[in-house]
CSV table of C-alpha atoms in Angstrom, one decimal:
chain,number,residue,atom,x,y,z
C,290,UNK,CA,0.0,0.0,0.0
C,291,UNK,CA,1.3,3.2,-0.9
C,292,UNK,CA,0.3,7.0,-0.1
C,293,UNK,CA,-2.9,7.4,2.3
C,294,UNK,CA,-5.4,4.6,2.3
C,295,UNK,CA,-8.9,4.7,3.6
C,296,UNK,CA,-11.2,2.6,4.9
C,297,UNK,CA,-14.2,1.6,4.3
C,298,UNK,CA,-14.7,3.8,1.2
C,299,UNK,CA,-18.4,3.7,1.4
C,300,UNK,CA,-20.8,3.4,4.5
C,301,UNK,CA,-24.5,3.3,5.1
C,302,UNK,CA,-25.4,4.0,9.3
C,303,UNK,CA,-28.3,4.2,11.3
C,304,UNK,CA,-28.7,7.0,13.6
C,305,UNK,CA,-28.5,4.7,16.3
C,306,UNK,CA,-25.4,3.0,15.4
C,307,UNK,CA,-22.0,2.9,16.0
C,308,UNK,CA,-19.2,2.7,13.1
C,309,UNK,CA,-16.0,3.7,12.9
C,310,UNK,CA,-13.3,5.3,10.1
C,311,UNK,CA,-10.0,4.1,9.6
C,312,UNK,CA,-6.8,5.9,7.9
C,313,UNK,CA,-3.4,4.8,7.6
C,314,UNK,CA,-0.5,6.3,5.8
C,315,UNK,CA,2.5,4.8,4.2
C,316,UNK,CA,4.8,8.2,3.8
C,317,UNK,CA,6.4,8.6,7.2
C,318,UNK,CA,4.4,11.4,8.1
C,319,UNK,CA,3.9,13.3,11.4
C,320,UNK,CA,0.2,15.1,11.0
C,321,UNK,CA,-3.0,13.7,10.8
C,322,UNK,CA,-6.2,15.4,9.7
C,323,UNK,CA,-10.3,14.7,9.1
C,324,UNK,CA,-11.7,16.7,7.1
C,325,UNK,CA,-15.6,16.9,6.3
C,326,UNK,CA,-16.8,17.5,2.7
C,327,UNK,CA,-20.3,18.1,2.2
C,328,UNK,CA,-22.1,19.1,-1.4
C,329,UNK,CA,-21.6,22.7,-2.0
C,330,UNK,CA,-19.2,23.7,1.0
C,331,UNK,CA,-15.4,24.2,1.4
C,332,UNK,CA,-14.0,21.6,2.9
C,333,UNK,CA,-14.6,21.3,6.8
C,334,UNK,CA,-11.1,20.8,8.8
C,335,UNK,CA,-12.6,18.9,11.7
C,336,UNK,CA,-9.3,17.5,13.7
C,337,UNK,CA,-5.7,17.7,13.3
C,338,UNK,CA,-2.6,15.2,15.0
C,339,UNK,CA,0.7,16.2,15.4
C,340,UNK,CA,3.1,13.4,16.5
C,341,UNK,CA,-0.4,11.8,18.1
C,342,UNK,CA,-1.5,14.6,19.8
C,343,UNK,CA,-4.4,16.3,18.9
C,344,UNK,CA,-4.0,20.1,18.2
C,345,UNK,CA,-7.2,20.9,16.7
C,346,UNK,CA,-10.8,20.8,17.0
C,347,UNK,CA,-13.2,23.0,15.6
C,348,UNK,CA,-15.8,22.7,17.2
C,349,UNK,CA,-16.7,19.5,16.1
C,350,UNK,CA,-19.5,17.5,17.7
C,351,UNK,CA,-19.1,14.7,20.0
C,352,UNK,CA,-21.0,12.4,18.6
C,353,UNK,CA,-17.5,12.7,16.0
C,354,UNK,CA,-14.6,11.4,18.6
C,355,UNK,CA,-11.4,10.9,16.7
C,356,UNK,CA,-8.9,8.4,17.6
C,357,UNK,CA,-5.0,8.7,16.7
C,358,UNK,CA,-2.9,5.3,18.6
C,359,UNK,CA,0.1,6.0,16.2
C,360,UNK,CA,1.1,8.6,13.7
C,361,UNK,CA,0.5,5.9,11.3
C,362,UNK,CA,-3.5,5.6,12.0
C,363,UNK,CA,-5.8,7.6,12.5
C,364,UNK,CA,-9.4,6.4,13.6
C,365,UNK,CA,-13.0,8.7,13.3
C,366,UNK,CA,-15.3,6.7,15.7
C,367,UNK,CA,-19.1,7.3,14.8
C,368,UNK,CA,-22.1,7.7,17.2
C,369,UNK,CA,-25.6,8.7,17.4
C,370,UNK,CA,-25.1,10.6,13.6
C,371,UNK,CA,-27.6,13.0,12.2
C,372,UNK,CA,-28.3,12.9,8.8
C,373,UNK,CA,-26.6,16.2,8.3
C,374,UNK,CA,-23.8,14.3,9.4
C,375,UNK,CA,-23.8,12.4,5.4
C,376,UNK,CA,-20.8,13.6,3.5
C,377,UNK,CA,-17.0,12.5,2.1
C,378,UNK,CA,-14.8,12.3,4.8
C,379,UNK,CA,-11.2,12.9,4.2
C,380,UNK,CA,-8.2,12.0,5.6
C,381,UNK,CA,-4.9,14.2,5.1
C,382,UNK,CA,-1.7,13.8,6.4
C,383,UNK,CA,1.9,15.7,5.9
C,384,UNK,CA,5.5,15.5,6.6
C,385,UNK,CA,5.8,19.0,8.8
C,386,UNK,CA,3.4,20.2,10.0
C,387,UNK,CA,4.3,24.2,11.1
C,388,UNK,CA,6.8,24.5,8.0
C,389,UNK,CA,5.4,26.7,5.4
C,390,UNK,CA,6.2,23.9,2.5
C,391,UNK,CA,4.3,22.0,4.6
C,392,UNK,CA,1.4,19.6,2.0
C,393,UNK,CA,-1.0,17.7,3.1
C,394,UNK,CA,-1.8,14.3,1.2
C,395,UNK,CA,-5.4,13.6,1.1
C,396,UNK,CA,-6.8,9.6,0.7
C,397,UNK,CA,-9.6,8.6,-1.1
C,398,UNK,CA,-12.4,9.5,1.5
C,399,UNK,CA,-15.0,7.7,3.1
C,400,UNK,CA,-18.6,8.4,1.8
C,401,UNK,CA,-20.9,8.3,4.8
C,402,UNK,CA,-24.8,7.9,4.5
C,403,UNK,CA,-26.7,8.3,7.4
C,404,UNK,CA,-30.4,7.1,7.4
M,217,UNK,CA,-9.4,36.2,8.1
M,218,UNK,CA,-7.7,33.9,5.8
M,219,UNK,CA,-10.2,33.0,2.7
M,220,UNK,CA,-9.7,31.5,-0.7
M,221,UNK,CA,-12.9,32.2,-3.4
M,222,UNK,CA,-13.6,30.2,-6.6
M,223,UNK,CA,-16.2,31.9,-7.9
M,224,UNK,CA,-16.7,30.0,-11.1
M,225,UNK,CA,-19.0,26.7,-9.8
M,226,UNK,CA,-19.0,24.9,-13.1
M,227,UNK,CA,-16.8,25.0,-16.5
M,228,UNK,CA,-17.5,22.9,-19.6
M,229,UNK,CA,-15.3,23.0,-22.5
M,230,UNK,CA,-15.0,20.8,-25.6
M,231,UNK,CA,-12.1,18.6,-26.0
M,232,UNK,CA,-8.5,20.6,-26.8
M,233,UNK,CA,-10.0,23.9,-25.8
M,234,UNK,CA,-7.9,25.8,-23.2
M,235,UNK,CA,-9.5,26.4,-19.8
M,236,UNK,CA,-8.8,29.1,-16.7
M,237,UNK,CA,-9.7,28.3,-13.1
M,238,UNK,CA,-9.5,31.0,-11.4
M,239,UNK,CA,-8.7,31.8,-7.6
M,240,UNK,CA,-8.1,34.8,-5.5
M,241,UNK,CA,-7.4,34.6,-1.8
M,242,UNK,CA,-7.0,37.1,1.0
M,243,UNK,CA,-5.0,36.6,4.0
M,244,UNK,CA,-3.0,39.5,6.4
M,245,UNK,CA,-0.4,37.0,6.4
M,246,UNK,CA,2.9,38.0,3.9
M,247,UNK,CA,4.3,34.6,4.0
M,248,UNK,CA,2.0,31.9,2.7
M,249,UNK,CA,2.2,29.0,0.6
M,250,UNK,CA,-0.7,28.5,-2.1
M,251,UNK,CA,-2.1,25.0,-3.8
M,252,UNK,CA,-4.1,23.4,-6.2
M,253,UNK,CA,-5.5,19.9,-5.7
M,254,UNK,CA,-7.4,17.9,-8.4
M,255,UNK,CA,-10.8,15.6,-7.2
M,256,UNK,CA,-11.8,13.4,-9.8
M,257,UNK,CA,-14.9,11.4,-9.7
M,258,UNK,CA,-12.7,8.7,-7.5
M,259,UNK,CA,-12.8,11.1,-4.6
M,260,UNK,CA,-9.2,11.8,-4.0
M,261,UNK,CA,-7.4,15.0,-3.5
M,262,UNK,CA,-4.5,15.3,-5.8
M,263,UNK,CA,-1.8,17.5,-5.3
M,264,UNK,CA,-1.0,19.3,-8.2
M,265,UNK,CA,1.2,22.1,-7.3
M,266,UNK,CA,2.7,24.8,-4.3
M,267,UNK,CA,3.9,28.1,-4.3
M,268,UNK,CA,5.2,30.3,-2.3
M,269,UNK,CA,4.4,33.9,-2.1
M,270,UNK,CA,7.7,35.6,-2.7
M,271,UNK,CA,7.9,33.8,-6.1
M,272,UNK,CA,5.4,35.4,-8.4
M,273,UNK,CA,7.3,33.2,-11.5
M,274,UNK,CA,4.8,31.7,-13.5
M,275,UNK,CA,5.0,27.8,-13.6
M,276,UNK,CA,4.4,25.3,-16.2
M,277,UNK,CA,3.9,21.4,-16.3
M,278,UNK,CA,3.1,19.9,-19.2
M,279,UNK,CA,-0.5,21.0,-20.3
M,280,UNK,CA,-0.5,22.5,-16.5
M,281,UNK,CA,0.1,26.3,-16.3
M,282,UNK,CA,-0.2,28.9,-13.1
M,283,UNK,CA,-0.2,32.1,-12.8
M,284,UNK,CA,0.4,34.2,-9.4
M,285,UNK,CA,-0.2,37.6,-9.2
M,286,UNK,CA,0.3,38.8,-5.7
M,287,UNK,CA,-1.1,42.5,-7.0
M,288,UNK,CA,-4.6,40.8,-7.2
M,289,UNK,CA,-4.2,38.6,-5.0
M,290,UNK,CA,-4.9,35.8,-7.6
M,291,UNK,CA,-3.6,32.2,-8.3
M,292,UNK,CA,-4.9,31.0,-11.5
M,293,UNK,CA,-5.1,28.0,-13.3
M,294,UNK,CA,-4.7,27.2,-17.3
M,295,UNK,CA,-5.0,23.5,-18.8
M,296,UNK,CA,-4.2,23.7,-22.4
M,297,UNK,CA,-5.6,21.4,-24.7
M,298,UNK,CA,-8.0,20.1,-22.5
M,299,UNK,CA,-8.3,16.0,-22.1
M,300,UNK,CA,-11.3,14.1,-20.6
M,301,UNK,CA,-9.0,12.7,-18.3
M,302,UNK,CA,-9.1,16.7,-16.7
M,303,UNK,CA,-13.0,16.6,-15.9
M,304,UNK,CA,-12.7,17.0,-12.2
M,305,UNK,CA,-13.4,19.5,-9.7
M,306,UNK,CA,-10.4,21.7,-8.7
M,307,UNK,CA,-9.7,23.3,-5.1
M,308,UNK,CA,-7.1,26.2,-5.0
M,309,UNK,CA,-6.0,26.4,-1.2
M,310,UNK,CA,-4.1,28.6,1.0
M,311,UNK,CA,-1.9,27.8,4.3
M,312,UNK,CA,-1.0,29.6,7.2
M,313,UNK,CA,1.4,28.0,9.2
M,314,UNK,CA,0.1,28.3,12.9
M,315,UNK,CA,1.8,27.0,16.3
M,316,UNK,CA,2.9,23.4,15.2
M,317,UNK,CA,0.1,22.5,13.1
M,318,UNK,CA,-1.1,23.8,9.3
M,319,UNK,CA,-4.6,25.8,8.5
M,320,UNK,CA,-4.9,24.9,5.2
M,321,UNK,CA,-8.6,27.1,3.8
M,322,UNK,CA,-10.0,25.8,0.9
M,323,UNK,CA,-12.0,27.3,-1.7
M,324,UNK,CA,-15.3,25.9,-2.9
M,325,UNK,CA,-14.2,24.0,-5.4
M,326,UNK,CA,-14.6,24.3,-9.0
M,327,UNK,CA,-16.3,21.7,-11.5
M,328,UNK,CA,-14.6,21.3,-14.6
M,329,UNK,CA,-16.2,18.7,-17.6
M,330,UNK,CA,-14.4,18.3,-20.8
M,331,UNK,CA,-16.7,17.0,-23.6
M,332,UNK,CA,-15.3,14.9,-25.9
């Protein structure tokens, strides 16, 4: 596997249940970000990871509660969604994060359906 | 506040015409990087290409072309010859660097369909 990889790339929920996202990356890098797409909108920066820690939530529900064991993976654990909450969700992830020539590296994105 | 606007939703252009996305920003900020990412129908961003802001050089790849014009505050970008293989929707984004982390604003995205 090479670059970011998502998983799985399609989902169909319940309100009532509980799923979660999964994102790994194969470049060596030290951030990890969700991001929210929805029709029509800029893309939503929900969290950020730096070296595992989490520097950034805006604002974000809870019923969204991210998950980041290693700076390898990064998890999106699903609860109780609205079906607002349907969309692509995105994973990013880049080599230094701070540094201006900083990228990110998106995957392929999760599309969520909630019912 | 840091904003990027594409204010052209939707392009379609027949096959081998040339095409301009366009992209103006605004940010206080006099360092900044800016980007343009390709989405095609698969879902996946594709980085295409940074820039700095202190080099206003115009930059070509192949059919790729940008042009940054710090004066208006624009970032555009030109596919010559246009392929089906383009037909995507392009984001131009802007960073600002911020305590050890990266704000990256998006635009809106625009919608580009090449007709063969």
């Amino acid at each position: 596997e090479t670059g970011v990889t998502q998983t799985p790339r399609h989902l169909v929920m319940g309100m009532t249940n509980k799923k979660s996202l999964k994102c790994e990356q194969h470049l060596g890098h030290n951030a990890m970000y969700w991001y929210k797409q929805s029709a029509k909108k800029p893309l939503e920066l929900m969290f950020v990871y730096n070296f595992k820690e989490q520097t950034e939530n805006n604002s974000v529900p809870s019923r969204f509660s991210p998950e980041c064991p290693n700076s390898s993976h990064l998890f999106l654990h699903l609860h109780t969604l609205q079906p607002e909450d349907s969309a692509l969700y995105l994973c990013a992830s880049s080599q230094a994060p701070g540094e201006l020539t900083d990228t990110q590296y998106f995957g392929p994105g999760t599309r969520l359906t909630v019912l | 506040a840091q904003k990027v606007t594409q204010a052209q939703t939707e392009i379609s252009v027949v096959e081998k015409e040339d095409v301009t996305l366009d992209c103006v920003y605004e940010t206080r900020d006099t360092t900044y990087y800016l980007f343009w990412y390709k989405q095609p129908p698969s879902g996946e961003l594709v980085f295409l290409i940074r820039r700095n802001s202190f080099d206003e050089q115009n930059e070509i790849s192949g059919r790729y072309s940008w042009n940054f014009q710090k004066s208006t505050s624009s970032f555009n970008f030109t596919i010559t010859a246009s392929q089906v293989v383009d037909s995507a929707v392009y984001f131009c984004a802007l960073s600002d660097p911020y305590g050890g982390g990266n704000q990256f604003y998006f635009g809106t995205g625009t919608s580009l369909t090449v007709i063969p």
